[in-house]
Short mmCIF file of C-alpha atoms in Angstrom, two decimals:
data_model
loop_
_atom_site.label_atom_id
_atom_site.label_comp_id
_atom_site.label_asym_id
_atom_site.label_seq_id
_atom_site.Cartn_x
_atom_site.Cartn_y
_atom_site.Cartn_z
CA MET A 5 47.77 -35.50 17.19
CA THR A 6 48.97 -32.10 15.99
CA VAL A 7 50.88 -33.69 13.12
CA LEU A 8 47.82 -35.84 12.17
CA ALA A 9 45.60 -32.77 12.12
CA ALA A 10 47.97 -30.92 9.91
CA LYS A 11 49.27 -33.60 7.58
CA SER A 12 46.55 -36.08 6.93
CA PRO A 13 45.48 -36.17 3.31
CA ASP A 14 41.84 -36.86 4.43
CA PRO A 15 40.04 -33.55 5.32
CA GLU A 16 37.52 -35.45 7.51
CA PHE A 17 40.31 -36.92 9.49
CA ARG A 18 42.06 -33.63 9.85
CA ARG A 19 38.89 -32.12 11.17
CA LEU A 20 38.41 -34.90 13.68
CA ALA A 21 41.98 -34.67 14.88
CA ALA A 22 41.57 -30.85 15.27
CA ASP A 23 38.44 -31.49 17.21
CA VAL A 24 40.26 -33.77 19.60
CA LEU A 25 43.01 -31.19 20.12
CA SER A 26 40.50 -28.53 20.87
CA GLY A 27 38.66 -30.75 23.30
CA ALA A 28 35.48 -30.78 21.26
CA LEU A 29 35.90 -34.54 20.62
CA GLY A 30 37.24 -37.38 22.68
CA VAL A 31 39.91 -39.82 21.41
CA ARG A 32 37.44 -42.59 21.67
CA ASP A 33 35.15 -40.76 19.29
CA LEU A 34 38.09 -40.36 16.82
CA VAL A 35 39.07 -44.01 16.85
CA ALA A 36 35.50 -45.07 16.40
CA SER A 37 35.03 -42.95 13.26
CA GLU A 38 35.06 -44.16 9.71
CA ALA A 39 37.64 -41.57 8.73
CA PHE A 40 40.13 -43.03 11.36
CA ASN A 41 39.56 -46.57 10.12
CA ALA A 42 39.88 -45.60 6.46
CA THR A 43 43.19 -43.83 7.31
CA LEU A 44 44.47 -46.98 9.14
CA ASP A 45 43.46 -49.12 6.19
CA ARG A 46 45.63 -47.04 3.98
CA VAL A 47 48.61 -46.38 6.23
CA ILE A 48 49.14 -49.66 8.19
CA PRO A 49 49.88 -51.89 5.12
CA LEU A 50 52.43 -49.33 3.90
CA ALA A 51 54.12 -49.11 7.24
CA LEU A 52 54.20 -52.97 7.55
CA ALA A 53 55.73 -53.16 4.10
CA ASP A 54 58.38 -50.55 5.06
CA LEU A 55 59.13 -52.51 8.21
CA GLU A 56 59.42 -55.82 6.43
CA SER A 57 61.93 -54.28 3.92
CA LEU A 58 64.30 -53.41 6.72
CA SER A 59 67.26 -55.64 7.53
CA ASP A 60 67.33 -57.33 10.97
CA GLU A 61 70.00 -54.77 12.06
CA GLN A 62 67.95 -51.81 10.86
CA ARG A 63 64.91 -53.17 12.71
CA GLU A 64 66.94 -53.53 15.90
CA GLN A 65 68.26 -49.98 15.54
CA LEU A 66 64.75 -48.69 14.96
CA ALA A 67 63.58 -50.59 18.04
CA ALA A 68 66.40 -49.14 20.14
CA GLU A 69 65.72 -45.61 19.02
CA THR A 70 62.03 -46.02 19.74
CA ARG A 71 62.76 -47.32 23.26
CA GLU A 72 65.03 -44.32 23.86
CA ARG A 73 62.29 -41.90 22.75
CA MET A 74 59.70 -43.60 24.87
CA ASP A 75 62.00 -43.62 27.95
CA SER A 76 62.70 -39.82 27.24
CA LEU A 77 58.98 -39.13 27.07
CA ALA A 78 58.20 -41.15 30.22
CA GLY A 79 61.03 -39.25 32.00
CA SER A 80 59.76 -35.91 30.91
CA MET A 81 56.23 -36.77 32.01
CA GLY A 82 57.57 -37.92 35.38
CA ALA A 83 59.47 -34.69 35.82
CA ARG A 84 56.26 -32.71 34.94
CA ASP A 85 54.34 -34.81 37.45
CA ASP A 86 56.94 -34.24 40.12
CA ALA A 87 56.73 -30.53 39.59
CA VAL A 88 52.91 -30.53 39.83
CA ALA A 89 53.03 -32.77 42.91
CA GLN A 90 55.27 -30.21 44.73
CA GLY A 91 52.36 -27.84 44.58
CA ALA A 92 49.78 -30.48 45.39
CA ASN A 93 47.73 -30.91 48.58
CA PRO A 94 49.88 -32.88 51.04
CA ASP A 95 46.74 -34.62 52.38
CA GLU A 96 46.04 -36.13 49.05
CA PRO A 97 47.80 -39.42 48.13
CA ALA A 98 50.25 -39.10 45.20
CA ASP A 99 49.35 -40.56 41.89
CA GLU A 100 51.06 -43.84 40.99
CA ASP A 101 53.60 -43.68 38.25
CA TRP A 102 51.91 -45.35 35.22
CA ASN A 103 55.28 -46.38 33.82
CA GLN A 104 56.01 -48.63 36.84
CA GLN A 105 52.94 -50.74 35.93
CA GLY A 106 54.48 -52.35 32.84
CA GLY A 107 52.91 -50.55 29.93
CA ILE A 108 50.46 -51.58 27.32
CA LEU A 109 52.61 -54.06 25.51
CA SER A 110 53.26 -56.14 28.57
CA SER A 111 49.69 -56.23 29.79
CA ASP A 112 47.64 -59.42 29.64
CA TRP A 113 44.61 -57.90 28.01
#
């Protein structure tokens, strides 16, 4: 979100992203905005064209790198959650690890 707030060519989108970062606006408000949709309308076709121009080997490499990054992020979030939990009230049940539930891409919705 920080990158989007700093780099978007659309001043309205930058403002909305900055508002999300400051807590003045929710993410749902951002994705419901015309500025968000206009940005996606410009960016998604270019990203898809870039992806289609890759060879199968390049696509697989990109997918592997992305999986590694996601696993690393999930691991760092788990470590942070563990550190927070050590100071948590022992009478409260621990939060479930969201990553054990399969993730958004494997959901049936």
